[in-house]
XYZ file of C-alpha atoms in Angstrom:
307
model
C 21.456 0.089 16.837
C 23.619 1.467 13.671
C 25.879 4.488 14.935
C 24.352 7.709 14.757
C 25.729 10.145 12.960
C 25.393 14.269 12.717
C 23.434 15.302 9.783
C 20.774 12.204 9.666
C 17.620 12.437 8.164
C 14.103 11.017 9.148
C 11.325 10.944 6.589
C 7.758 10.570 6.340
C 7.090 8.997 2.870
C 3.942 8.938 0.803
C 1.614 10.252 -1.873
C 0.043 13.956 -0.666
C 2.228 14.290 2.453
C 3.230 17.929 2.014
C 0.430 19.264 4.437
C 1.641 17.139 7.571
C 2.226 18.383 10.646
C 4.633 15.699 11.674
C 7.813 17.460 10.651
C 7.513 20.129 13.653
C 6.984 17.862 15.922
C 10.020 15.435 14.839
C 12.603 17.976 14.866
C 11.828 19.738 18.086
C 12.064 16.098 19.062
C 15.356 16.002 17.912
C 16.634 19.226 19.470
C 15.304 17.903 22.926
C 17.555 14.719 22.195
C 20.523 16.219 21.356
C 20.556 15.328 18.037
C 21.196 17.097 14.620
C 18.808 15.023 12.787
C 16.033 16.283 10.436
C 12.510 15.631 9.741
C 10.805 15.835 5.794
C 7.750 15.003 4.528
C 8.581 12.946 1.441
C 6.502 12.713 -1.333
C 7.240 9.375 -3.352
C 5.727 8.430 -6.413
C 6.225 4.703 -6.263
C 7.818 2.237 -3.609
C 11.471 1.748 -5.762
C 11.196 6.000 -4.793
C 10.423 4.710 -1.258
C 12.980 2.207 -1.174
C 15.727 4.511 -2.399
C 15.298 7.198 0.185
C 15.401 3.640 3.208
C 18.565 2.261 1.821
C 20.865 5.831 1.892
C 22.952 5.665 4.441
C 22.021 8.711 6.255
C 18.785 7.855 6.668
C 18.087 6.901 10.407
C 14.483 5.985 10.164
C 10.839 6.085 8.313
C 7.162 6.320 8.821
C 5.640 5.162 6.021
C 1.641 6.642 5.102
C -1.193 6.273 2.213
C -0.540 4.220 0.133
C 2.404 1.945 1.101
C 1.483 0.814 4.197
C 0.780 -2.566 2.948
C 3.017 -2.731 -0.405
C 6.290 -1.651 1.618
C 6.139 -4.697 3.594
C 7.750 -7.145 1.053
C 10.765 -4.804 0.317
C 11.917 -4.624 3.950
C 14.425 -6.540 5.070
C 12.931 -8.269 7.932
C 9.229 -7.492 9.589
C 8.771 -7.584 13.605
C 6.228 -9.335 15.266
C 3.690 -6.816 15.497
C 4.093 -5.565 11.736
C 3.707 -9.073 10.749
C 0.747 -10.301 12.922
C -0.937 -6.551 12.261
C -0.659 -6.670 8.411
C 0.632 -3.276 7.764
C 3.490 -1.223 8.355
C 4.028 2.561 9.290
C 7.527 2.618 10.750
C 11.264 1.241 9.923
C 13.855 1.358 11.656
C 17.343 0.406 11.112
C 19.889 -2.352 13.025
C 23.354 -2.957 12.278
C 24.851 -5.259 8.871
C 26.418 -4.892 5.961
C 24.495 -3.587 4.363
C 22.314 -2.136 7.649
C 18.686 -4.313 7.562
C 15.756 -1.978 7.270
C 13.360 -3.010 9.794
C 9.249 -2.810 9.838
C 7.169 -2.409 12.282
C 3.398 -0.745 13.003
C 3.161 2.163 16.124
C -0.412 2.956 14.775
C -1.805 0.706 17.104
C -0.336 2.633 19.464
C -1.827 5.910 18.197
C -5.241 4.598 18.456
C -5.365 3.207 21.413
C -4.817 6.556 22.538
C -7.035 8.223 20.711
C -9.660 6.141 21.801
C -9.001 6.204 25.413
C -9.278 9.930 25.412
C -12.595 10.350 25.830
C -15.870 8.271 26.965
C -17.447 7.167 30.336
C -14.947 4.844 32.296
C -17.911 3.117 33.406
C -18.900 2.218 30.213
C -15.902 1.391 28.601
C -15.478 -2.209 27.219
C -13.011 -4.151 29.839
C -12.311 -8.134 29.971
C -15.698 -8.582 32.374
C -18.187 -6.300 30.043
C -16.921 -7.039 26.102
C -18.057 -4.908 22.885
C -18.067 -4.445 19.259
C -16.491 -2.042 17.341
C -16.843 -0.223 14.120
C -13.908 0.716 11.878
C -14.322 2.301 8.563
C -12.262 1.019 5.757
C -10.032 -1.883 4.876
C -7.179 -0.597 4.150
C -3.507 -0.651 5.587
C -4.748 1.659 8.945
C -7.493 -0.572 9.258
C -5.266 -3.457 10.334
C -4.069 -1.341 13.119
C -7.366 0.003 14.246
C -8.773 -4.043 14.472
C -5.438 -5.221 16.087
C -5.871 -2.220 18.787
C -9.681 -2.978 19.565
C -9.505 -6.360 19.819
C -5.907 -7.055 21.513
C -6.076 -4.098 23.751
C -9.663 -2.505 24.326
C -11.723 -5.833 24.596
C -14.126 -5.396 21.083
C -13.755 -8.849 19.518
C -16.332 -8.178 17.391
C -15.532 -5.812 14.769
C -18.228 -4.428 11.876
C -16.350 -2.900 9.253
C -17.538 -0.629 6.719
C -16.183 -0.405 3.227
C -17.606 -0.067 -0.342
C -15.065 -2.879 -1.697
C -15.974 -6.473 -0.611
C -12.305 -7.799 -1.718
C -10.634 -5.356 0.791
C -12.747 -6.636 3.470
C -12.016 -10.388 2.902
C -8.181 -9.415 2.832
C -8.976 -8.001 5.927
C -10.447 -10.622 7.843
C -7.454 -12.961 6.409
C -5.052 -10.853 7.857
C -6.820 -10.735 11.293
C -6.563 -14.357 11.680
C -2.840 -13.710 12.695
C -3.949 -11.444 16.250
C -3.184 -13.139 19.266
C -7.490 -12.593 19.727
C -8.895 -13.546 16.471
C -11.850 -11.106 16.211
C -15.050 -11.764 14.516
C -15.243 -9.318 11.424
C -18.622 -8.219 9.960
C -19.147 -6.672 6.723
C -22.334 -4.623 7.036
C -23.565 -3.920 3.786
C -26.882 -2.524 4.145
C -29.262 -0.796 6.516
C -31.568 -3.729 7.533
C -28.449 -5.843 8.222
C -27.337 -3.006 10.799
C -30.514 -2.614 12.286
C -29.995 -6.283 13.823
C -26.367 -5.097 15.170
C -25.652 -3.490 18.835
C -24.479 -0.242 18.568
C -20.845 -0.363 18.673
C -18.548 1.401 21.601
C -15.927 2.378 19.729
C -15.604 3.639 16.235
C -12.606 4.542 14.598
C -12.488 6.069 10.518
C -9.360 4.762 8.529
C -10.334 6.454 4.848
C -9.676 9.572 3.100
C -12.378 12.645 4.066
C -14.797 12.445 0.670
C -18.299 13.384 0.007
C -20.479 10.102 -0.858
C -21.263 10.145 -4.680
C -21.526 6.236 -5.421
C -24.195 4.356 -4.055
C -22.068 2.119 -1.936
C -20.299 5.191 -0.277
C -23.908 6.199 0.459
C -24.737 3.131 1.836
C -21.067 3.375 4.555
C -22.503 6.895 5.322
C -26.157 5.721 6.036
C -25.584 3.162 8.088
C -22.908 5.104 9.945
C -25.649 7.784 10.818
C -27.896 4.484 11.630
C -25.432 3.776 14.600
C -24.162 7.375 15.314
C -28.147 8.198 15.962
C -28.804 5.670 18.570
C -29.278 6.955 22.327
C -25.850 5.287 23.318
C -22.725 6.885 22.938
C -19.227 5.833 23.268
C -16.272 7.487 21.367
C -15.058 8.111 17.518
C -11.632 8.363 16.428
C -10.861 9.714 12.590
C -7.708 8.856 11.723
C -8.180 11.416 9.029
C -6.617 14.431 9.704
C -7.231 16.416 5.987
C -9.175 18.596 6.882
C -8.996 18.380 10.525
C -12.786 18.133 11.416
C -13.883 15.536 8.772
C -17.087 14.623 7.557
C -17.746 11.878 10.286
C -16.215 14.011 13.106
C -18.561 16.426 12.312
C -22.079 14.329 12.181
C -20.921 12.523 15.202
C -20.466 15.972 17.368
C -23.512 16.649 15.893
C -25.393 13.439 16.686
C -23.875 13.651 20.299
C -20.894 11.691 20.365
C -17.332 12.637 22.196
C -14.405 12.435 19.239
C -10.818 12.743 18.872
C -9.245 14.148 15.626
C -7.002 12.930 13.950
C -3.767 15.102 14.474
C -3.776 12.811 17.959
C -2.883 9.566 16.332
C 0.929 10.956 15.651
C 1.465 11.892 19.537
C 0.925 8.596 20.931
C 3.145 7.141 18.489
C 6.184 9.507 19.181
C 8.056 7.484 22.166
C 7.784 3.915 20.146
C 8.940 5.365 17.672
C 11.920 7.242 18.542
C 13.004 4.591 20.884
C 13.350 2.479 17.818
C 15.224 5.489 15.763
C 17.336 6.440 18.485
C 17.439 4.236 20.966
C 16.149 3.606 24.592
C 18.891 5.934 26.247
C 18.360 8.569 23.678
C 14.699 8.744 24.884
C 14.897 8.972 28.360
C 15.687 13.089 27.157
C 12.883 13.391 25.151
C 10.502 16.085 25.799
C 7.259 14.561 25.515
C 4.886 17.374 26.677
C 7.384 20.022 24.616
C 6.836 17.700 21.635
C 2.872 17.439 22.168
C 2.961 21.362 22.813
C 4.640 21.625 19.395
C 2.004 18.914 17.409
C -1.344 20.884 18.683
C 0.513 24.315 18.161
C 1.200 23.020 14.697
C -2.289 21.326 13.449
C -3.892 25.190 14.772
C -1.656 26.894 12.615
C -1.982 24.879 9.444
C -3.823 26.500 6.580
C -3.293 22.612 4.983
C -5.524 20.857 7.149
C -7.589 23.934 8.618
C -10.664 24.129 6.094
C-alpha cells in the first residue's frame, strides 16, 4: 500500500460523468475514515486523458465507467485475477514501486450481486440444487461483470444475452471462457427463437437508457417484453442509472416484476473498493450505513438523473 498522503484525490473517469452521484458518497466516506482525500467526477476525452490523471502522484485511486472499461485494461500496469478472468475493469488501485504500479481490478460484480439479491422469493431463487438462466442486456464492458456474477455466484449458467451487435456478443462469449464456470451464452435474436427459451430468473440491463428506433433495438425490446410478460417473475437489475427509472425498469414494474435501480450498484461496491484505496485497517472506520444514507439521499436529490 503506497503511503497516504493529505490532500489525495480519487476520481471517477469517463465520458458524461458529471451527473453522478458517486462523489457524495466518496467523500463522506472519506471524512468517516479520517482522511482528507477528495472525490471528482472526471470527464476524459480519451484514455492518454485517463492515463494522465492514474499516473499523478496524488492520485490514490480510480473507478473507471462508459467507455473505458474494456480499453483501460492494456494501459495498466498489472490486472488482478478477477479483472482478468472478468474481462473488464472499473477500479485501480495503487501498490508501492518506482514508479507506483497502477493496479486493475472489477468490484461490479460485486454491485450486482447485490442488486440482484435484493429482491425476489428466497424460495425461488436459483441455488446449486435448483439452477437457472439469466438474461443480461448488452455486451459491453458491464456485461462481463453481470455474466461473471450470475454464473460464479447466483447459479445461472446459462446466460441469453441481448444485443443489436453480433460482434460484441462473440467477444463476449470469448471472454467468458476465462470464469471459473464457463456459462453457456445465447444470442437471442428474434421472437420465435425466445419463444423456445425458459423464462429467465434474473435479468440484469448493462446499456445506456434509449428509445428503440432501429429495427434490431426493436427486436432487444420485443423480446424483452416476450419474457417480462410471462406469469413467472424473478428480479431485474438496470445498471442504468440516467434517468433513474429507465425504460426497462419501468415496463417490468409494469408487467409485474420486483426491480432494483441502478443508483444500488455503487453501494455494494463501496467496502471492496476502499479497502483496496485505503487499506484493510482504514476500513474497519468506515461508515457503511452513513455512506448508504448519503448515496440514496443523493440519487433523490439529483435533478441529473431525476427525469
Amino acid at each position: 500500500m503506497t503511503e497516504q498522503q493529505e490532500g489525495n484525490t480519487l476520481h471517477l473517469l469517463g465520458i458524461g460523468v458529471t451527473h453522478s452521484i458517486a462523489p457524495q458518497m466518496h467523500n463522506h466516506i472519506a471524512k468517516s475514515l479520517g482522511l482528507s482525500w477528495t472525490f471528482y467526477s472526471t470527464e476524459c476525452a480519451s484514455t492518454e486523458d485517463l492515463l494522465a490523471i492514474g499516473k499523478r502522484s496524488t492520485t490514490a485511486g480510480l473507478v473507471i465507467t462508459m467507455p473505458y472499461k474494456n480499453t483501460v485494461m492494456p494501459l495498466l500496469d498489472r490486472l488482478d485475477e478477477l479483472a482478468t478472468i472478468i474481462g473488464a475493469c472499473n477500479n485501480v488501485y495503487y501498490r508501492d514501486g518506482n514508479p507506483r504500479r497502477l493496479i486493475g481490478t472489477n468490484t461490479d460484480w460485486i454491485g450486482v450481486k447485490g442488486c440482484l439479491l435484493e429482491k425476489g422469493d428466497e424460495s425461488e431463487r436459483p441455488s446449486a440444487t435448483s439452477l437457472s438462466s439469466a438474461l443480461v442486456i448488452g455486451a459491453g464492458g458491464a456485461s462481463r461483470a453481470a455474466v461473471y456474477a450470475l454464473t460464479v455466484h447466483l447459479h445461472c449458467p446459462t446466460i441469453y444475452v441481448l444485443n443489436r451487435d453480433d460482434a460484441e456478443v462473440v467477444a463476449l462469449i470469448h471472454d467468458s471462457q476465462r470464469l471459473p464456470s464457463v456459462p453457456k451464452i445465447i444470442h437471442v435474436k428474434c421472437l420465435e427463437q425466445a419463444k423456445e427459451l425458459s423464462t429467465p430468473y434474473y435479468i440484469v440491463g448493462t446499456v445506456p437508457d434509449f428509445e428503440p428506433s432501429t429495427e434490431s433495438e426493436k427486436i432487444v425490446r420485443s423480446v424483452l417484453e416476450l419474457f417480462l410478460s410471462r406469469p413467472e417473475k424473478g428480479v431485474l437489475h438496470d445498471m442504468c442509472f440516467k434517468p433513474r427509472r429507465t425504460r426497462t425498469i419501468k415496463l417490468a414494474e409494469q408487467l409485474g416484476w420486483p426491480t432494483v435501480e441502478g443508483t444500488h450498484v455503487i453501494g455494494y461496491q463501496i467496502e471492496k473498493q476502499w479497502r483496496l484505496w485505503a487499506g484493510e485497517e482504514a476500513v474497519k472506520k468506515l461508515d457503511k450505513e452513513g455512506a448508504w444514507n448519503v448515496l440514496l439521499q443523493a440519487a433523490e436529490e439529483s435533478t441529473a438523473i431525476n427525469f
